[in-house]
CSV table of C-alpha atoms in Angstrom, one decimal:
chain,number,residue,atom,x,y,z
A,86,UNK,CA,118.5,167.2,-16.2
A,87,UNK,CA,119.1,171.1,-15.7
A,88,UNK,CA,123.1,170.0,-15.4
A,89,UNK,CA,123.0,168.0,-18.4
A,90,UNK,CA,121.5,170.9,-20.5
A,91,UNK,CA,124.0,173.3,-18.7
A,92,UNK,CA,126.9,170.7,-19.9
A,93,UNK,CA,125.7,170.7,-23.4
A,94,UNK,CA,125.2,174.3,-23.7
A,95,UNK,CA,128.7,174.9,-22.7
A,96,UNK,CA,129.9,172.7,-25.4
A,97,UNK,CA,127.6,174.4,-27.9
A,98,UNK,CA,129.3,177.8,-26.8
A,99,UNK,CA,133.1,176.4,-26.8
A,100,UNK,CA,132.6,174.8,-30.1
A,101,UNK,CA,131.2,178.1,-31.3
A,102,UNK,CA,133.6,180.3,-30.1
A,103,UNK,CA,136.6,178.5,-31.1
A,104,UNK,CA,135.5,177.8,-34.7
A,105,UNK,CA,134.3,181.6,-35.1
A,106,UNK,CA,138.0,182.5,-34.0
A,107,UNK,CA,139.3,180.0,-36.1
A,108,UNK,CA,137.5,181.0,-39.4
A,109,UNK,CA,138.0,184.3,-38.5
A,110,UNK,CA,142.2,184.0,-38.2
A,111,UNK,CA,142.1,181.9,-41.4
A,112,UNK,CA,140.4,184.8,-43.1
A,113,UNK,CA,142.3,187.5,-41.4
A,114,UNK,CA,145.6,185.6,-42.4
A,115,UNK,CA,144.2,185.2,-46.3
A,116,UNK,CA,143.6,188.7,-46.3
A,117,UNK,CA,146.9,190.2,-45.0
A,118,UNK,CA,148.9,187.5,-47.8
A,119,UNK,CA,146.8,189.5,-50.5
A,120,UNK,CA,147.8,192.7,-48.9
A,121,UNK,CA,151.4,191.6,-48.5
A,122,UNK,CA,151.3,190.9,-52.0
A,123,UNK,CA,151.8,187.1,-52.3
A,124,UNK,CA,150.3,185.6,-55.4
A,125,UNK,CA,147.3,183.0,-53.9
A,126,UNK,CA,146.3,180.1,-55.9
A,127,UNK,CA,142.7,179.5,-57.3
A,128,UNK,CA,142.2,176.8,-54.6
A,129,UNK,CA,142.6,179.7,-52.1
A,130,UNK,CA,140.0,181.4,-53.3
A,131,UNK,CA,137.6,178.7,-53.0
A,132,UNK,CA,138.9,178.4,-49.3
A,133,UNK,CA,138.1,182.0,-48.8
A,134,UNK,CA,134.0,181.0,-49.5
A,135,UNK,CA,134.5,178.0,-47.4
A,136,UNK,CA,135.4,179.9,-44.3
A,137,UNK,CA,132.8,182.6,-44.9
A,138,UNK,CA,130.4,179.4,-45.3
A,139,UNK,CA,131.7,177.3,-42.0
A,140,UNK,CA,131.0,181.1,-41.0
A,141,UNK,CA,127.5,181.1,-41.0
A,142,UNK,CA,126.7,178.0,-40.5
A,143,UNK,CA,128.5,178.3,-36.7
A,144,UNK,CA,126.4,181.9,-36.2
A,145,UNK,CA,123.5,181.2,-37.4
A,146,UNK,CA,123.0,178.0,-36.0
A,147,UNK,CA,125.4,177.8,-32.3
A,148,UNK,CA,124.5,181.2,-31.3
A,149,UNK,CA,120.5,180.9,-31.1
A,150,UNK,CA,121.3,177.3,-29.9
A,151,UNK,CA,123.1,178.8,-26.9
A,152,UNK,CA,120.5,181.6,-26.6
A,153,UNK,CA,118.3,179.2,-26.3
A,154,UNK,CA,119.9,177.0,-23.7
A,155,UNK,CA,120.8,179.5,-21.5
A,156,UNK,CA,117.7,181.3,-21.0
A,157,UNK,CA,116.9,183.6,-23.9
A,158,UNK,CA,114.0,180.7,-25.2
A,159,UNK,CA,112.9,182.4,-27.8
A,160,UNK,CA,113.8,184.7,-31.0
A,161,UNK,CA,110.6,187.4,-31.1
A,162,UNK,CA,110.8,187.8,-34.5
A,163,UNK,CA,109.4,186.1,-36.9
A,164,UNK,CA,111.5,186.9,-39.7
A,165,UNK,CA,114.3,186.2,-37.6
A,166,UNK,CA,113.6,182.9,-37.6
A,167,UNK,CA,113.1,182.2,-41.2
A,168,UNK,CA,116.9,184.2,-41.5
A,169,UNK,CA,118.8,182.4,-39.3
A,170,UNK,CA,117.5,179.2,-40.6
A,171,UNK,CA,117.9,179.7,-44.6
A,172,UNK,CA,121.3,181.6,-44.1
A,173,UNK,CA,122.4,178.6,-41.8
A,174,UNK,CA,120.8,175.8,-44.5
A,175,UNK,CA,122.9,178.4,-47.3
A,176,UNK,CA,125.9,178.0,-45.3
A,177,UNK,CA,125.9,174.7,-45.1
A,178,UNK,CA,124.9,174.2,-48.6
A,179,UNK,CA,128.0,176.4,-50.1
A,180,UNK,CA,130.0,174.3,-47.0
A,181,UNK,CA,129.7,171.6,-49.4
A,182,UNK,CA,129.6,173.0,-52.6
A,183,UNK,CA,133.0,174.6,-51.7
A,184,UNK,CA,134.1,171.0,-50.6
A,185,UNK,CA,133.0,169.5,-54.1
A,186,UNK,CA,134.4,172.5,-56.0
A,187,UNK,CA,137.7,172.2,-54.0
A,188,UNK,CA,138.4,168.4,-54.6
A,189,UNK,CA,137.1,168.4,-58.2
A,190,UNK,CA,139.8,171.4,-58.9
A,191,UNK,CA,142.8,169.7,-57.2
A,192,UNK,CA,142.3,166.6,-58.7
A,193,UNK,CA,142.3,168.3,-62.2
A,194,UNK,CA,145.2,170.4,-61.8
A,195,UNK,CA,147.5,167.7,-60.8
A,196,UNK,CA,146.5,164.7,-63.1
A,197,UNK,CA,149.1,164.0,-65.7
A,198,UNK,CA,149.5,165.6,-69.0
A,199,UNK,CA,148.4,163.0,-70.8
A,200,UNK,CA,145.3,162.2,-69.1
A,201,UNK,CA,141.5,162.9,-70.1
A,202,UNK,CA,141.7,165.9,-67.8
A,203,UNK,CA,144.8,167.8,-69.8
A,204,UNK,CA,142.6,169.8,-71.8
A,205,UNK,CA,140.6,171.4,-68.5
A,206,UNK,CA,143.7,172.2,-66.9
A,207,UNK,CA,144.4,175.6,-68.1
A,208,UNK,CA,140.8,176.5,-68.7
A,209,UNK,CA,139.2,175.1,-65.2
A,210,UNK,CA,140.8,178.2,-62.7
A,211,UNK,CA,139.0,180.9,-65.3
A,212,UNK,CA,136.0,178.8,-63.9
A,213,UNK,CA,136.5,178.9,-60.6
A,214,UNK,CA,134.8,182.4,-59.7
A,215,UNK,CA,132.1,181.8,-61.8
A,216,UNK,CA,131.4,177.8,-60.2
A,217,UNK,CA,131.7,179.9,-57.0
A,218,UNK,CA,129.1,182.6,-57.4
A,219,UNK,CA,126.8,179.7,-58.9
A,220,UNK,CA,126.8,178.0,-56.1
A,221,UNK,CA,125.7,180.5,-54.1
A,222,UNK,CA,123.1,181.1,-56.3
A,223,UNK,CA,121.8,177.5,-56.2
A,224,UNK,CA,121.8,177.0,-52.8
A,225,UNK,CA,119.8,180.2,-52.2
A,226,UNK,CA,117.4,179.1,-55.3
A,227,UNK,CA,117.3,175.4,-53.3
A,228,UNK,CA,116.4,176.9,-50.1
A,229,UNK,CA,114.1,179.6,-50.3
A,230,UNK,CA,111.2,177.1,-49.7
A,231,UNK,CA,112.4,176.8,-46.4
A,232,UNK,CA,111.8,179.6,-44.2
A,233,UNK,CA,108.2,179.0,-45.6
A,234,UNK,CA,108.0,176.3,-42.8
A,235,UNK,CA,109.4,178.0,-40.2
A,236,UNK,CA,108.0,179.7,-37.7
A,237,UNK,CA,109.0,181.8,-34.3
A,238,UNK,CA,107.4,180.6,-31.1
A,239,UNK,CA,105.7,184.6,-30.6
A,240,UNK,CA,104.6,184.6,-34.0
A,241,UNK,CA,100.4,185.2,-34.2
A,242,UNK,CA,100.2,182.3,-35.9
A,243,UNK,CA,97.3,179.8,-35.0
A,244,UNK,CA,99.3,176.3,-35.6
A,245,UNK,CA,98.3,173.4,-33.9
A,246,UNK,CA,101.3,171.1,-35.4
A,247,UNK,CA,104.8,171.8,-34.8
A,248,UNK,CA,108.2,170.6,-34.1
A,249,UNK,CA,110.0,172.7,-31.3
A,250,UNK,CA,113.8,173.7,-32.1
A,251,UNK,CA,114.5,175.4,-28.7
A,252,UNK,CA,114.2,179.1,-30.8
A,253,UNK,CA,112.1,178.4,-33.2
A,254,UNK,CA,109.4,175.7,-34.5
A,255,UNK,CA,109.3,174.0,-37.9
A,256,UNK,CA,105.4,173.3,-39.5
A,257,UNK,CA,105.1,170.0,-39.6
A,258,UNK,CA,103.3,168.5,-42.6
A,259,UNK,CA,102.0,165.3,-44.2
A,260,UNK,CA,104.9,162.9,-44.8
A,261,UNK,CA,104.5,162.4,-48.5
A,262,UNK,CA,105.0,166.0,-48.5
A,263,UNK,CA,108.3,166.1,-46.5
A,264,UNK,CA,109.8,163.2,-48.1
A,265,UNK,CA,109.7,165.6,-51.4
A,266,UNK,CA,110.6,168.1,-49.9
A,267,UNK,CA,113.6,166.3,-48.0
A,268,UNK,CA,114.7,164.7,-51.4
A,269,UNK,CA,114.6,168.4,-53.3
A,270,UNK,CA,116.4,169.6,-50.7
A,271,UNK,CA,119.0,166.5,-50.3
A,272,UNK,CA,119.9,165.9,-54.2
A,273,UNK,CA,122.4,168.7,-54.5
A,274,UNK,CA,124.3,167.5,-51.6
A,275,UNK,CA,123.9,164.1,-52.2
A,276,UNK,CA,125.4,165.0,-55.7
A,277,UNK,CA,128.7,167.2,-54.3
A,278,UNK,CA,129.3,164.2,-51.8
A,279,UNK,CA,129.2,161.7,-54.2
A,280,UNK,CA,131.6,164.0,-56.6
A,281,UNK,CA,134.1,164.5,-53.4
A,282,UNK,CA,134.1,161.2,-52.8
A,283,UNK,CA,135.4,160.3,-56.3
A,284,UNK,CA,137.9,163.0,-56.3
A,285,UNK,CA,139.0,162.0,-53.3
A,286,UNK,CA,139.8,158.4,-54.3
A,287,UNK,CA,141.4,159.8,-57.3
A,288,UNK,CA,143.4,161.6,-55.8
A,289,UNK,CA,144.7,159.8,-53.4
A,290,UNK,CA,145.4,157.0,-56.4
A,291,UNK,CA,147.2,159.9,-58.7
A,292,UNK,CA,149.2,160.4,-55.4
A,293,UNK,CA,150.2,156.9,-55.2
A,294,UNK,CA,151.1,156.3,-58.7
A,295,UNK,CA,153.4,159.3,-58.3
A,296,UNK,CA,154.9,158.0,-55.2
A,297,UNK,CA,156.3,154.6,-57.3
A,298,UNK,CA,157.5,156.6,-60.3
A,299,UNK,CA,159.7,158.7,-57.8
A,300,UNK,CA,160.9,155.4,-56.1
A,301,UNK,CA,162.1,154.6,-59.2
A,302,UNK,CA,164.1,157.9,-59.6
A,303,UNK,CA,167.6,158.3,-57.6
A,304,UNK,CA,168.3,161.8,-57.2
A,305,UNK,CA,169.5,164.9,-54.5
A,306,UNK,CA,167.3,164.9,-51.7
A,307,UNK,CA,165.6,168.0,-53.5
A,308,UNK,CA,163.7,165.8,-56.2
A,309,UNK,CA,162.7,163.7,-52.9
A,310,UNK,CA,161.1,166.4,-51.4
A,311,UNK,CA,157.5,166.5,-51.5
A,312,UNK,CA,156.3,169.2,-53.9
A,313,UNK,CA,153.9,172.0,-53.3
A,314,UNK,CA,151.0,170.3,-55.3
A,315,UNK,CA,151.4,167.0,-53.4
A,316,UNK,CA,151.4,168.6,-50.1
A,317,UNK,CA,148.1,170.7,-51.0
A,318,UNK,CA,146.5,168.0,-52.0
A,319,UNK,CA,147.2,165.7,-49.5
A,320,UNK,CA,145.3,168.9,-47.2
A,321,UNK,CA,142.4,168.5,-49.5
A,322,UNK,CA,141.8,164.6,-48.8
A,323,UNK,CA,142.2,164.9,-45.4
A,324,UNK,CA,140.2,168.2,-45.8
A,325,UNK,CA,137.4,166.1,-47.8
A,326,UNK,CA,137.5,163.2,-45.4
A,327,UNK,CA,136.6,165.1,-42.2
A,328,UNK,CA,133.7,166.8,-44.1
A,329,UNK,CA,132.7,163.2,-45.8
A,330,UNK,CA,133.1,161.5,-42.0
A,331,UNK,CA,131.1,164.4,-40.1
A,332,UNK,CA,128.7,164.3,-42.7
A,333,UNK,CA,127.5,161.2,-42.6
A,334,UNK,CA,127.2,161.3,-39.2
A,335,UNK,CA,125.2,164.6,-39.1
A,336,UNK,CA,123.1,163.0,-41.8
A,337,UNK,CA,122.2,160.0,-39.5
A,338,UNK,CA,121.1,162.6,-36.5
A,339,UNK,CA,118.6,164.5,-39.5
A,340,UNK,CA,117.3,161.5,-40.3
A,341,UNK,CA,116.2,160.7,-37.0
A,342,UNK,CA,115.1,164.4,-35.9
A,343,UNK,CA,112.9,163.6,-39.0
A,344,UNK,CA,111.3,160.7,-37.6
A,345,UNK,CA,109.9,162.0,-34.5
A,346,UNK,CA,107.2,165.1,-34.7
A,347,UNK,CA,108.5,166.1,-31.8
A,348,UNK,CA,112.3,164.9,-30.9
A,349,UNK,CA,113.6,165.4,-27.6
A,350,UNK,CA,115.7,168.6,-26.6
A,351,UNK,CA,118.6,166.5,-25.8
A,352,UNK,CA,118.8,164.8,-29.8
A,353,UNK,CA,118.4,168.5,-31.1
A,354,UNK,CA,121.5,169.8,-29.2
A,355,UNK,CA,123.6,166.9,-29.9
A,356,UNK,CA,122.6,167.5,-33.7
A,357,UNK,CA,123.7,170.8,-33.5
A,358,UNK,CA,127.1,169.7,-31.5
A,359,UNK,CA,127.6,167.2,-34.8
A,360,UNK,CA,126.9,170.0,-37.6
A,361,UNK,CA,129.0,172.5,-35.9
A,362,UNK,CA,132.2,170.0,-35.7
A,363,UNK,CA,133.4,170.5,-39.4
A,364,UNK,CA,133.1,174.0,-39.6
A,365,UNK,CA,135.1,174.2,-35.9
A,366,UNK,CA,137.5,171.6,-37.2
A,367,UNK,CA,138.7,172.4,-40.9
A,368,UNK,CA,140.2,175.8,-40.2
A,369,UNK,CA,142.7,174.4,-37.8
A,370,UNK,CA,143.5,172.0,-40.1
A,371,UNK,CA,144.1,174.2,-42.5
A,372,UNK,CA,145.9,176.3,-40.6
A,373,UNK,CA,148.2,173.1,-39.7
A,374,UNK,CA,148.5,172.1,-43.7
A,375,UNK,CA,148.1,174.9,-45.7
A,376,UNK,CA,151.4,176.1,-47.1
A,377,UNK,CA,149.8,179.7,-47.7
A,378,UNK,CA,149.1,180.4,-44.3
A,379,UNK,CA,152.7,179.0,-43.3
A,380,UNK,CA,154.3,181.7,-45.9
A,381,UNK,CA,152.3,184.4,-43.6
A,382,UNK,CA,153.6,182.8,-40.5
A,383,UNK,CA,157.3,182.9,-41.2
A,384,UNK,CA,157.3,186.6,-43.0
A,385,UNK,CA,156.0,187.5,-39.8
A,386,UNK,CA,158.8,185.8,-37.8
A,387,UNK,CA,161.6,187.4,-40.4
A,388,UNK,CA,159.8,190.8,-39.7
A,389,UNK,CA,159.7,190.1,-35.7
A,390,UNK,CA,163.9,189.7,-36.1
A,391,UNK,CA,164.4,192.0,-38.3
A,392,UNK,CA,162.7,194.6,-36.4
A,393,UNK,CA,164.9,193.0,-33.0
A,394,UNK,CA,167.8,193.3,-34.9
């Protein structure tokens, strides 16, 4: 049992580390572009508060989980506790706004002309700052109830019913009253997955309608190329589909947390291995797709040989 714990913590801490260092070079690499002077697109901008998101979620969230696993049992402050948890559950909640935000953008700015969407295609980047800082705002509004329900295991406390997170403990309740609470909590994600899941699938069919117009069309091998918009959003759906897959499957693990008072250690840490892998995963991704960071990786090769030369 003390191997198998060992095995998972070690998985908690890889995850961790590698998706801190990978949100961390996406940010770094964001940040020299703007320095460097290239001109980033709105969608970058909503990246930036998805890596700062992914962010949190993996610190506050893997790093007591390893604490915890490796000896440090519990966080001695109270406050502490409530922290970590509402800036994790703010994370994660701006995770998926960002998500929504991101989809619902792209699949504005490259519908056609003459679609329903032409008239928002000018005015929906002077939005984008402002959809950003509101979601921030909601999901800190959303979740402020719930550090009221956590507690830390040295807290004075006298509380007879709780459910044990390894750091910290959770107040357990009457079920009518967590099912209301789960549902408040729930709709605004609920809502941003359903609204990623129609952009993606319109997406995806403006992509395909574009792809038998240009079959159609005989040119140079230039107007065969894939254009920069096509290429970015093809990054988005396969952005949108990792969170969409890894989201579901996160969701499944919550629900049945929720249905035992007291789950075991080994569901908790496999729930926290499953709501770490998006935030680990999309910054490689977009590392691997995104055409912005590319443009920083190639001016640094041109400045490598020209300072050789």
């Amino acid at each position: 049992m003390a191997s198998s714990f060992f095995i998972i913590g070690m998985i908690i801490l890889t995850q961790t580390m590698i998706g801190i260092l990978g949100n961390f070079s996406l940010l770094c690499s964001y940040i020299v572009l703007h320095i460097m002077g290239y001109r980033l697109r709105s969608t970058d901008l909503i990246l930036k508060h998805l890596i700062v998101a992914n962010s949190l979620v993996l610190v506050c969230k893997g790093v007591p989980q390893i604490m915890s696993i490796f000896g440090w049992k519990h966080i001695r402050s109270d406050f502490g506790c409530k922290l970590l948890f509402f800036l994790h559950r703010v994370g994660r909640g701006v995770s998926i706004g960002s998500i929504c935000l991101l989809s619902v953008f792209q699949v504005i700015t490259i519908s056609p002309w003459n679609s329903r969407w032409a008239t928002l295609k000018v005015t929906a980047p002077k939005y984008v700052v402002l959809s950003l800082f509101l979601c921030w705002i909601l999901q800190m509004l959303v979740n402020v109830i719930f550090p009221i329900y956590i507690t830390g295991k040295w807290s004075d406390r006298n509380i007879t019913k709780e459910r044990d997170f390894g750091y910290c403990s959770s107040i357990l309740t009457d079920k009518a009253k967590d099912a209301s609470y789960a549902a408040l909590l729930s709709f605004p994600d609920v809502l941003c997955l359903g609204l990623t899941l129609w952009a993606g699938g319109s997406m995806v069919l403006i992509l395909y309608r574009h792809k038998q117009q240009v079959q159609h069309i005989r040119r140079t091998d230039a107007s065969s190329r894939s254009s920069p918009e096509s290429r970015a959003t093809k990054t988005i759906v396969l952005l949108g589909s990792t969170f969409v897959y890894f989201y579901i499957v996160s969701f499944i693990f919550q629900v049945l947390l929720a249905l035992f008072d007291q789950p075991s250690r080994f569901l908790v840490d496999i729930s926290v291995i499953i709501a770490a892998c998006f935030p680990t995963v999309s910054p490689f991704l977009l590392m691997s797709h995104n055409s912005s960071v590319q443009r920083l990786y190639f001016a640094w090769i041109r400045n490598a040989k020209s300072l050789l030369l």
